[in-house]
mmCIF file of C-alpha atoms in Angstrom:
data_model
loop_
_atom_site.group_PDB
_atom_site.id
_atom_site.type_symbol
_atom_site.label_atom_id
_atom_site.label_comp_id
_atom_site.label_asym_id
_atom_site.label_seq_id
_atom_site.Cartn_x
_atom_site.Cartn_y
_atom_site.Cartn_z
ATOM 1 C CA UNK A 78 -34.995 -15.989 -0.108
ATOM 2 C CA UNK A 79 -33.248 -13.569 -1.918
ATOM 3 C CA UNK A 80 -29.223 -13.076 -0.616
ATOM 4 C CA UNK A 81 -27.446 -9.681 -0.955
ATOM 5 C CA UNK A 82 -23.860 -10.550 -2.701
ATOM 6 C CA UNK A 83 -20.959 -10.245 -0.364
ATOM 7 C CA UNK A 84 -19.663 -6.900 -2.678
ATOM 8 C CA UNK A 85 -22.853 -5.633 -1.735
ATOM 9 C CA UNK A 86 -22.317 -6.010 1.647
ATOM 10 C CA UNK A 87 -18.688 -4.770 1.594
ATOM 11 C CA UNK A 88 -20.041 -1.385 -0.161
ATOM 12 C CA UNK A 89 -22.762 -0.739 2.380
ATOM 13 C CA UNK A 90 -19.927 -1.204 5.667
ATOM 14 C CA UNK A 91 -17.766 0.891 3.473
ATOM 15 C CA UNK A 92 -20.569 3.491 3.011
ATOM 16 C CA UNK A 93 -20.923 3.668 6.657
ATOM 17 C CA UNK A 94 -17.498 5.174 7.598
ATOM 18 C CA UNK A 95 -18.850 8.366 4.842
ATOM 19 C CA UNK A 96 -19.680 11.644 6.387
ATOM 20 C CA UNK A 97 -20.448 14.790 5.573
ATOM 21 C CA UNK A 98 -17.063 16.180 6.814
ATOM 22 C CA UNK A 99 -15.089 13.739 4.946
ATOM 23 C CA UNK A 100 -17.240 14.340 1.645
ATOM 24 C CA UNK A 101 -16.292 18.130 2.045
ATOM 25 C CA UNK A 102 -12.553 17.606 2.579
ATOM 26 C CA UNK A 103 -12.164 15.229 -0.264
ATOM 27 C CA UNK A 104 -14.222 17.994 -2.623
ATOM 28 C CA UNK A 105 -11.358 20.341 -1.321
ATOM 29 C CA UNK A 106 -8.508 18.177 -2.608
ATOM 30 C CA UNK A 107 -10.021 17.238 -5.587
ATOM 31 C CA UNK A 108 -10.594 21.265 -6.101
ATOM 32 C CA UNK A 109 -7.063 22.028 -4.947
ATOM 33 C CA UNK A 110 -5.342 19.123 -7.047
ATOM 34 C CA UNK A 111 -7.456 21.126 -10.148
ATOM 35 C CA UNK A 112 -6.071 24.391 -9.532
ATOM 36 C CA UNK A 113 -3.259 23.559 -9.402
ATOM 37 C CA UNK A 114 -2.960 22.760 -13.244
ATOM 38 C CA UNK A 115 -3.377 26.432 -13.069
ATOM 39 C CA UNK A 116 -0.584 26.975 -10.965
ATOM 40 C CA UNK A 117 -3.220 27.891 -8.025
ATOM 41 C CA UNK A 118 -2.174 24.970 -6.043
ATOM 42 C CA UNK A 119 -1.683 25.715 -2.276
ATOM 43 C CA UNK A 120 -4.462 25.344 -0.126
ATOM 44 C CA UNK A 121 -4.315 25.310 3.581
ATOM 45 C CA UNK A 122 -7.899 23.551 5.052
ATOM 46 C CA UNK A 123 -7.562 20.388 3.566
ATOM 47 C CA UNK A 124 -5.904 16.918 4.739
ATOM 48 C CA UNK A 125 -5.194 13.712 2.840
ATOM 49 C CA UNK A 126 -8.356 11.321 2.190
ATOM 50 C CA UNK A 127 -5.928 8.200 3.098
ATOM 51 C CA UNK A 128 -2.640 7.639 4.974
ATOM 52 C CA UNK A 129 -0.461 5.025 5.133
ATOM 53 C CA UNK A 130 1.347 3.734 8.474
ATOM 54 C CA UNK A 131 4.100 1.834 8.897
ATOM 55 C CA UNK A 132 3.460 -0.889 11.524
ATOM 56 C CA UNK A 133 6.983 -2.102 11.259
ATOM 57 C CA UNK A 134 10.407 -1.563 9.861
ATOM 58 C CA UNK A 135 11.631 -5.473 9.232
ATOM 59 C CA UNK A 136 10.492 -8.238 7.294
ATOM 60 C CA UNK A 137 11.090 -12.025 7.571
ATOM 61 C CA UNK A 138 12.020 -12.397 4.051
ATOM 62 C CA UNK A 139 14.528 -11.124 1.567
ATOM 63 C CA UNK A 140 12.698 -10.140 -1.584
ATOM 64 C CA UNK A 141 15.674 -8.868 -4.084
ATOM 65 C CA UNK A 142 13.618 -5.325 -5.230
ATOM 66 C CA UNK A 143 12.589 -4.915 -2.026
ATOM 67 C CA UNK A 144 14.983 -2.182 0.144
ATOM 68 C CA UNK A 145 14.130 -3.502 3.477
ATOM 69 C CA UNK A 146 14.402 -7.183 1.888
ATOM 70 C CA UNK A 147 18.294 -7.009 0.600
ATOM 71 C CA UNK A 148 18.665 -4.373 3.860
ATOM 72 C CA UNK A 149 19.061 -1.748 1.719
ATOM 73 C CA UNK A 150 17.415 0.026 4.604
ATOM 74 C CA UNK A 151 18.635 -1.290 7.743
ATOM 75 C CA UNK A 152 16.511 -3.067 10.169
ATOM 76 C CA UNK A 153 19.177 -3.055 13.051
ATOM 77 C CA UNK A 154 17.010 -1.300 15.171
ATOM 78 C CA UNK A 155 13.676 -3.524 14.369
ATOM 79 C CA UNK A 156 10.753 -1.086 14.983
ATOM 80 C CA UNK A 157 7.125 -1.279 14.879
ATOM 81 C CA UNK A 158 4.886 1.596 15.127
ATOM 82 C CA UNK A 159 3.759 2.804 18.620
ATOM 83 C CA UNK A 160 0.252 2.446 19.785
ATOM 84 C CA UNK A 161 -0.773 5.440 21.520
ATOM 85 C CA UNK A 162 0.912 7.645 18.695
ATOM 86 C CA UNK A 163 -1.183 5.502 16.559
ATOM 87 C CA UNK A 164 -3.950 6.447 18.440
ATOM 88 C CA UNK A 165 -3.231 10.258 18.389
ATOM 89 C CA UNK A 166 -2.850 10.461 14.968
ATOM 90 C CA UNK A 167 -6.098 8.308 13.789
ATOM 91 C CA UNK A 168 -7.667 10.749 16.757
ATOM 92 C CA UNK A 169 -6.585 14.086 14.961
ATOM 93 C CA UNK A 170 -7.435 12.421 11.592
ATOM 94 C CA UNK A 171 -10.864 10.727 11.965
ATOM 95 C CA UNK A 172 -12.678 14.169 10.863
ATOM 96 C CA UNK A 173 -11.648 13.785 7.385
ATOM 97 C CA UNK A 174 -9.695 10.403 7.187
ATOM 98 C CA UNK A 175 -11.563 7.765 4.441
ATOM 99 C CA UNK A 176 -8.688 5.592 4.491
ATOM 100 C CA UNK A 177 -6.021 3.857 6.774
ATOM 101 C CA UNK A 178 -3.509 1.586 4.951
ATOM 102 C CA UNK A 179 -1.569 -0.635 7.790
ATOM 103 C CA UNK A 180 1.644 -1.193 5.356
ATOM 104 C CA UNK A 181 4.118 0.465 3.828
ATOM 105 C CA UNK A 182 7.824 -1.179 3.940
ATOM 106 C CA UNK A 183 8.270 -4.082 6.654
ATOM 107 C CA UNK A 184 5.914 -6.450 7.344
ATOM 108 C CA UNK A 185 2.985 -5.243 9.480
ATOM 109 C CA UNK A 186 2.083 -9.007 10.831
ATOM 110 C CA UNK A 187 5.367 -8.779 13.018
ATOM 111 C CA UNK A 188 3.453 -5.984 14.869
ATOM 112 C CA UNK A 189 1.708 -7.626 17.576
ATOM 113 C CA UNK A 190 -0.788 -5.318 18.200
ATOM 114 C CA UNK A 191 -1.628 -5.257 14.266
ATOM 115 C CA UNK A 192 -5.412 -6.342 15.421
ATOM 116 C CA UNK A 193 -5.998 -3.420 17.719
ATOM 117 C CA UNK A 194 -4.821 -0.800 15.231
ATOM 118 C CA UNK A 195 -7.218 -1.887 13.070
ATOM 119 C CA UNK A 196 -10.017 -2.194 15.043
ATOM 120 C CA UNK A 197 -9.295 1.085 16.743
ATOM 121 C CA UNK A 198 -9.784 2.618 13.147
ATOM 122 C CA UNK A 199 -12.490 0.925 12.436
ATOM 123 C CA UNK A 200 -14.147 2.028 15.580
ATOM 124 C CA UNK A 201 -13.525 5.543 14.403
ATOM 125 C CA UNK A 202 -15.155 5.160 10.923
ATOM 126 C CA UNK A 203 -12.132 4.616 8.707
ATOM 127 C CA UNK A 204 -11.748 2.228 6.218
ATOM 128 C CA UNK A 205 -8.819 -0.243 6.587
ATOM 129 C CA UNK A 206 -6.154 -2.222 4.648
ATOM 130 C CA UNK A 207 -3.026 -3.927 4.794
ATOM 131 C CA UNK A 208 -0.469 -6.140 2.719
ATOM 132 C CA UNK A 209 1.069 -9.357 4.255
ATOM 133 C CA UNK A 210 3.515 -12.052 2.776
ATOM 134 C CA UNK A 211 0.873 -13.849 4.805
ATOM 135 C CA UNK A 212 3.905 -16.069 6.837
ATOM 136 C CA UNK A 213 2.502 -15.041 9.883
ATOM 137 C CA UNK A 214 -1.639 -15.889 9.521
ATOM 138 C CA UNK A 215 -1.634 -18.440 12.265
ATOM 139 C CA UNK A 216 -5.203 -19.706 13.609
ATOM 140 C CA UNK A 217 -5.096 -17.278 16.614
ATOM 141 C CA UNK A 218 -3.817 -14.368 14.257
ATOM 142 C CA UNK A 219 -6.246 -14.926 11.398
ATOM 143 C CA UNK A 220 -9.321 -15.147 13.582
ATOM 144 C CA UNK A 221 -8.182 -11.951 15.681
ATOM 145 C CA UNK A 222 -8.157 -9.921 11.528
ATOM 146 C CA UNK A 223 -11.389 -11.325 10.925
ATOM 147 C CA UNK A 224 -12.691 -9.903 14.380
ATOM 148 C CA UNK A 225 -10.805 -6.814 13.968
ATOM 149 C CA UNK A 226 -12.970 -5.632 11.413
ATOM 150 C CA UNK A 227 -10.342 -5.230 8.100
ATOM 151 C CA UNK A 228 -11.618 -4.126 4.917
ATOM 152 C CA UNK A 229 -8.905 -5.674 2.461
ATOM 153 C CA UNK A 230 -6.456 -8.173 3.213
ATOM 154 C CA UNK A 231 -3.995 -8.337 0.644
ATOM 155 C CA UNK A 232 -1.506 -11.289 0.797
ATOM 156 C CA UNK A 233 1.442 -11.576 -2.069
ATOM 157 C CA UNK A 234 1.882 -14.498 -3.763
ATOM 158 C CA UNK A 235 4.189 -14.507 -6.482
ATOM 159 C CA UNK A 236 4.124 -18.191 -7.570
ATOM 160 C CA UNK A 237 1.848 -21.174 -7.803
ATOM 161 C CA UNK A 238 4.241 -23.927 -6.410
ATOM 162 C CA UNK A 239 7.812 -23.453 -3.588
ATOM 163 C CA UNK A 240 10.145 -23.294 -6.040
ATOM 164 C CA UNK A 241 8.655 -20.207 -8.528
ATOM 165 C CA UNK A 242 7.655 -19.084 -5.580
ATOM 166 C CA UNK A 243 10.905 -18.554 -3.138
ATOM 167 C CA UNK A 244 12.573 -17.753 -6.568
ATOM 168 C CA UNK A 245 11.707 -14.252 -5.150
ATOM 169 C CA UNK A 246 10.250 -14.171 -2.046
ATOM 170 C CA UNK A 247 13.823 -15.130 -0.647
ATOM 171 C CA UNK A 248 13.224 -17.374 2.944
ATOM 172 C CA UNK A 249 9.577 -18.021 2.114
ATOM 173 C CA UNK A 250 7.136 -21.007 2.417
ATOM 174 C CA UNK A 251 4.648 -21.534 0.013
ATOM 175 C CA UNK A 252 2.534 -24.005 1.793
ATOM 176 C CA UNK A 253 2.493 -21.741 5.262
ATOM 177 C CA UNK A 254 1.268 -18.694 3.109
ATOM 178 C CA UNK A 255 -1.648 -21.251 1.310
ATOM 179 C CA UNK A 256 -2.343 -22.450 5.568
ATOM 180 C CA UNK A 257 -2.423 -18.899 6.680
ATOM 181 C CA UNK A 258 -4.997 -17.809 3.585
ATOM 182 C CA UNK A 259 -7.102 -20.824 4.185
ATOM 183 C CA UNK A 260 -6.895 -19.749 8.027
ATOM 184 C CA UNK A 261 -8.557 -16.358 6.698
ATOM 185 C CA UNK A 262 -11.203 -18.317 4.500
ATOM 186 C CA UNK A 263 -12.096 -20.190 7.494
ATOM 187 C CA UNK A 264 -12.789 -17.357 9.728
ATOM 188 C CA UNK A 265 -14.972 -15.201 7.614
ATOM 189 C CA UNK A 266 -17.100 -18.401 7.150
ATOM 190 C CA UNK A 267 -17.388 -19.248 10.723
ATOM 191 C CA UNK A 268 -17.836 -15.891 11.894
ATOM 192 C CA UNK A 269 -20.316 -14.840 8.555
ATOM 193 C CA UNK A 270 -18.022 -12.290 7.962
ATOM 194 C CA UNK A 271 -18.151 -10.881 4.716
ATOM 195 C CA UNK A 272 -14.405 -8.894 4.910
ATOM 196 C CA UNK A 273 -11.612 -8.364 4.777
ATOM 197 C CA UNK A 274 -11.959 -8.939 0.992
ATOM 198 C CA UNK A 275 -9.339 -11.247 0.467
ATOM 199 C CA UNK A 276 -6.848 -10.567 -2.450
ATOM 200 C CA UNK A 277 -4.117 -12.267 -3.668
ATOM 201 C CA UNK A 278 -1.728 -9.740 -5.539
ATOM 202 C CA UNK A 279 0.623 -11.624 -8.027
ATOM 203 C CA UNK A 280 3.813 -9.806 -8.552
ATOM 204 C CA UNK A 281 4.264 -11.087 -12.738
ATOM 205 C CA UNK A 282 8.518 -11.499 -13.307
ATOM 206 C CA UNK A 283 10.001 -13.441 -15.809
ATOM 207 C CA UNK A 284 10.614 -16.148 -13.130
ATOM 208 C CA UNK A 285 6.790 -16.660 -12.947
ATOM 209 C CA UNK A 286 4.967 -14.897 -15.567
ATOM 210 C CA UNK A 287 3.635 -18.402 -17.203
ATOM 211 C CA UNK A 288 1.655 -19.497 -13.960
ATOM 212 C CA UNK A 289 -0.747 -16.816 -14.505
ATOM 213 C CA UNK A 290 -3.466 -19.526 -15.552
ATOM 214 C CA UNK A 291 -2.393 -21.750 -12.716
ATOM 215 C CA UNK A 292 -2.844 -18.694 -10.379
ATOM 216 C CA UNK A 293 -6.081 -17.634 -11.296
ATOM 217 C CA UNK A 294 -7.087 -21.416 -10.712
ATOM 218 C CA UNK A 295 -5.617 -21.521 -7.558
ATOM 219 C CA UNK A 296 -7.483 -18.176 -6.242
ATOM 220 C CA UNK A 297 -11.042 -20.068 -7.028
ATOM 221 C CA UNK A 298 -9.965 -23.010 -5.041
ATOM 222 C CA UNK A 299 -8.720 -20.783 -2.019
ATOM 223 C CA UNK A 300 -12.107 -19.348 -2.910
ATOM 224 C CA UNK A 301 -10.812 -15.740 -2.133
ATOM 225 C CA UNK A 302 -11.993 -12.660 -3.452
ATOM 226 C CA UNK A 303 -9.959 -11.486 -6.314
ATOM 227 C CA UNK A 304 -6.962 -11.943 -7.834
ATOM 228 C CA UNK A 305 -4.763 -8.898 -9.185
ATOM 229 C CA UNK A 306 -1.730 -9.171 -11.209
ATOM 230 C CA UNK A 307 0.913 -6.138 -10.445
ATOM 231 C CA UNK A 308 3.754 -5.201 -12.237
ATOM 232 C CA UNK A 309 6.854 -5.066 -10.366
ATOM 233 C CA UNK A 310 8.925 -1.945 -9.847
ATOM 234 C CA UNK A 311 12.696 -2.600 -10.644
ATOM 235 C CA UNK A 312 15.976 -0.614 -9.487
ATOM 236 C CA UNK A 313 18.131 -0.016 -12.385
ATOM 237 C CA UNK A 314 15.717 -1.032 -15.320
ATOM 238 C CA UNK A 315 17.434 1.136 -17.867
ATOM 239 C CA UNK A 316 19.764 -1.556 -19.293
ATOM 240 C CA UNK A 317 17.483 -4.077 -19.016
ATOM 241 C CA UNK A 318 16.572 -6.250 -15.833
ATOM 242 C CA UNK A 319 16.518 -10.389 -15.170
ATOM 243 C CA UNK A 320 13.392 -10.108 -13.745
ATOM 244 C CA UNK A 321 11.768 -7.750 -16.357
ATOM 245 C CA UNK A 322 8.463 -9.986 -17.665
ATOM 246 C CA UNK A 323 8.635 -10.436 -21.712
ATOM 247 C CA UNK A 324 5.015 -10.123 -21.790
ATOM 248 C CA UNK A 325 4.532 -6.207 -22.353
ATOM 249 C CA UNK A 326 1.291 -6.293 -20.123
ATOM 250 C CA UNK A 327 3.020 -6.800 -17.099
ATOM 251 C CA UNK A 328 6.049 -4.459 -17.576
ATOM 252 C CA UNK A 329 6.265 -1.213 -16.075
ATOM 253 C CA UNK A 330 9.067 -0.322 -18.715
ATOM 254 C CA UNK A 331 9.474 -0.252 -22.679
ATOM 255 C CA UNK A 332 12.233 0.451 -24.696
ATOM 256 C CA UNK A 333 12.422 3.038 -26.520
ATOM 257 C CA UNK A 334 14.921 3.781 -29.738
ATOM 258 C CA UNK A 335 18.314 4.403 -28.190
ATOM 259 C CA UNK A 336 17.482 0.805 -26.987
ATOM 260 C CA UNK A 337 17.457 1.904 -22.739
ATOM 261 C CA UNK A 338 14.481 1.204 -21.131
ATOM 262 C CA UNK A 339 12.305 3.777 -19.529
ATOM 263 C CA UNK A 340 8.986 3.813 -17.651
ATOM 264 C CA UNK A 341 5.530 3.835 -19.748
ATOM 265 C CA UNK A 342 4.091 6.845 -17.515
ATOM 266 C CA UNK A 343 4.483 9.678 -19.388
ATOM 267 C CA UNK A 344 5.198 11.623 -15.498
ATOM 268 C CA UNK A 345 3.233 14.526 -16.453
ATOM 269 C CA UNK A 346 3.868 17.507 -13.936
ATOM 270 C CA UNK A 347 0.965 16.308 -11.676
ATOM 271 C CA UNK A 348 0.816 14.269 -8.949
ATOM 272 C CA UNK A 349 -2.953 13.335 -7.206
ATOM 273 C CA UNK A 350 -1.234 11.159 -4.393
ATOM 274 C CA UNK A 351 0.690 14.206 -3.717
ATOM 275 C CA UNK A 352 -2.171 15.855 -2.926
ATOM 276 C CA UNK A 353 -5.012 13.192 -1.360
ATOM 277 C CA UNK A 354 -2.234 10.745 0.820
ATOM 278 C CA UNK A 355 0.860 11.007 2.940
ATOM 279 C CA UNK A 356 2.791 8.218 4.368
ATOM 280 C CA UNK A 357 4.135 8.188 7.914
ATOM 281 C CA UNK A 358 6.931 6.074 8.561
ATOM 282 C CA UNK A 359 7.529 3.918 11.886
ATOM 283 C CA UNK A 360 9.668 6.695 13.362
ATOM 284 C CA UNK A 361 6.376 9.143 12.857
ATOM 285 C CA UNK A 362 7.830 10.966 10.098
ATOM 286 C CA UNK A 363 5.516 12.286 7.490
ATOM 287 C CA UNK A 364 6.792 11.368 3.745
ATOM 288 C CA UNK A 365 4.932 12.765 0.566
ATOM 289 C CA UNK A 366 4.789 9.049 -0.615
ATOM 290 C CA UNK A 367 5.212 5.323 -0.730
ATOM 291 C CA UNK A 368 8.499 5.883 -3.124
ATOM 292 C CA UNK A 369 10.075 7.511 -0.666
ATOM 293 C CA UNK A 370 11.596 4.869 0.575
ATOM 294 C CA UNK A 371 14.315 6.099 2.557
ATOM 295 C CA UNK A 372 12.258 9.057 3.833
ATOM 296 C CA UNK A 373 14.234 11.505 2.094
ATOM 297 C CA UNK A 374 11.477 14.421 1.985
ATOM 298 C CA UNK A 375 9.785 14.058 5.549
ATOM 299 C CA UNK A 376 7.415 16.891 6.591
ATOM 300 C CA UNK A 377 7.600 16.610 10.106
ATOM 301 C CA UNK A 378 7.687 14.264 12.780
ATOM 302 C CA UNK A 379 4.195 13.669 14.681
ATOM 303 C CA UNK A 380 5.531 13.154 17.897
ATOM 304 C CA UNK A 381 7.034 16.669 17.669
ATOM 305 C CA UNK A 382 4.280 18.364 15.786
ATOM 306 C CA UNK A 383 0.114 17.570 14.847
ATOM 307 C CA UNK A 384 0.049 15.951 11.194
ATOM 308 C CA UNK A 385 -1.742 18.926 10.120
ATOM 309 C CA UNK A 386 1.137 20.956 10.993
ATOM 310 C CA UNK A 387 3.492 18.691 9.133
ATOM 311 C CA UNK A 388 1.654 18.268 6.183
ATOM 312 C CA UNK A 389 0.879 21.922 5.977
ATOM 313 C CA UNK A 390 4.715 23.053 6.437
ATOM 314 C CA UNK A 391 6.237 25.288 3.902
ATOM 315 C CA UNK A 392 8.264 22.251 2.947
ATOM 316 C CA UNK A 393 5.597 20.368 2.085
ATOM 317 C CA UNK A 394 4.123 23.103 0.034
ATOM 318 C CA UNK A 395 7.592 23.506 -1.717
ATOM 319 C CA UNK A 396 7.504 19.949 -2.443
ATOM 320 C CA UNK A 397 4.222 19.707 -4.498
ATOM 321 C CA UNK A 398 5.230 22.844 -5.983
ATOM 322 C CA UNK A 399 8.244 21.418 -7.303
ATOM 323 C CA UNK A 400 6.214 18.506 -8.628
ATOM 324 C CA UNK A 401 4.186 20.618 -10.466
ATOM 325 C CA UNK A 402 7.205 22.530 -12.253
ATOM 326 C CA UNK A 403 9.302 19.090 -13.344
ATOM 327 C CA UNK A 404 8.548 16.192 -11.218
ATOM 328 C CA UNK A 405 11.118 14.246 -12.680
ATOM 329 C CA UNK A 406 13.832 15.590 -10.758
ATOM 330 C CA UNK A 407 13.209 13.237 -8.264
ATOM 331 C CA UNK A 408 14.681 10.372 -8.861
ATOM 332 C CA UNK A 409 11.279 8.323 -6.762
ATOM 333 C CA UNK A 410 9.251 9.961 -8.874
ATOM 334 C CA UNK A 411 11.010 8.306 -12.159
ATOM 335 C CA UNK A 412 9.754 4.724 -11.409
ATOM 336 C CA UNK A 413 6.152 5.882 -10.466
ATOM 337 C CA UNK A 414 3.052 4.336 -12.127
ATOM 338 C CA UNK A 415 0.853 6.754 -10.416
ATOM 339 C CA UNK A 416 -0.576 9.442 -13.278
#
């Protein structure tokens, strides 16, 4: 008997959370983000296609690029998202809202109602993600993703063995994050569950670049999904950085003939995340992106006003318009990848 494939079977459940509303908003931004290489940018009846949430402020481990690993950011005040704002804003936002990403600085697993978000989404017809260090994918907690009904699980392994491994992600335990992904394996099997589609995202440094072989091994033998390689995003690259890969593939940065280092995007004066996503941070402030890490350019706050209202402000306005005159006056936007 013939079986569908599993990416078959993601793409129809993804294909379900489509409508008609959410088909005509995203032709709005896409027509909005084209005028505006025109300089006929501003468009008031359209929202972002995806958002990302911040389901907490603090992380367990101390990754050195990481602001809210070397407390760059302080976690004093350890926060995690709260659940009936949650709920308002996926309630506003389910109209037009393709995509919810659970994630954006701490790690979301110390959220303990991380399942519920997600299901509450997914209940609403929005496609969901989130990134773990995967510590925290006990037998209980795995099972209750599988059940919650996650699209994409992405867990961040940087290393194929302790050492490599904690030789960045500072305080962590290689064999727990292996438990916690086998934990996920186990689940989908038992419960025929075709997602989350599992990833393992490999964060190449110099420290681990020549495990890359050893890594895609190891993903087969987890028998996850896929496998990506990222490159890493380094503070003060200009001069040169330890844990700048030598293989070119994998480095954000080249040199160029004055010998500094600068990024390979050419940071044209456009910006499509600008346009199709927002971030909102765990004190409900709306931020233009995921480089804004210390939510320098916040819209609004949703507990004070709707998101449409924030994300509609003149300041937000002001703030793609500025993009689109020289968008490398912000400093964020200098270590961007996105096009």
């Amino acid at each position: 008997m013939f079986q569908i494939p599993n990416k078959i079977k993601r793409l129809i459940i993804a294909s379900n959370y489509i409508t008609s509303n959410k088909l005509v908003n995203t032709g709005k931004l896409i027509l909005s983000y084209a005028l505006s290489f025109i300089k006929l940018h501003r468009a008031n009846n359209r929202l972002p296609y995806f958002v990302s949430i911040e389901a907490s402020n603090f992380c367990n481990l101390h990754c050195p690029e990481c602001p809210v690993g070397i407390r760059k950011i302080s976690t004093a005040n350890k926060l995690t998202f709260d659940f009936t704002l949650y709920k308002k804003l996926i309630d506003e936002l389910k109209p037009t809202l393709l995509h919810t990403i659970l994630y954006f600085q701490g790690e979301p697993m110390l959220h303990n109602q991380l399942p519920e978000m997600i299901h509450y989404a997914h209940l609403s017809k929005i496609y969901t993600s989130t990134s773990t260090n995967g510590h925290f994918l006990s037998e209980n907690t795995a099972k209750a993703i599988v059940l919650s009904g996650l699209d994409k699980l992405i867990i961040s392994v940087d290393g194929s063995e302790q050492e490599t491994y904690q030789s960045y992600r500072v305080g962590g335990n290689f064999q727990k994050v292996m438990n916690g992904i086998k934990e996920i394996v186990h689940w989908k099997t038992t419960l025929k569950s075709v997602t989350p589609l599992l990833e393992i995202q490999f964060l190449v440094l110099r420290t681990n670049e020549h495990q890359l072989k050893e890594m895609k091994q190891l993903s087969k033998e987890l028998n996850v999904d896929k496998i990506t390689f990222k490159t890493a995003q380094l503070y003060d690259f200009e001069n040169g950085h330890e844990l700048m890969p030598t293989k070119n593939k994998y480095s954000r940065y080249k040199k160029n003939k004055s010998g500094v280092y600068k990024i390979k995007n050419r940071l044209s004066n456009h910006c499509w995340r600008a346009w199709s996503g927002a971030v909102i941070n765990v004190h409900g402030e709306v931020l233009p992106c995921c480089f804004d890490k210390s939510s320098e350019f916040s819209f609004g706050n949703i507990r004070e006003h709707s998101f449409n209202d924030c994300w509609h402000k003149e300041k937000a306005s002001d703030f793609r318009e500025s993009i689109l005159k020289n968008r490398k006056q912000f400093e964020m936007c200098r270590n961007c990848t996105n096009q």
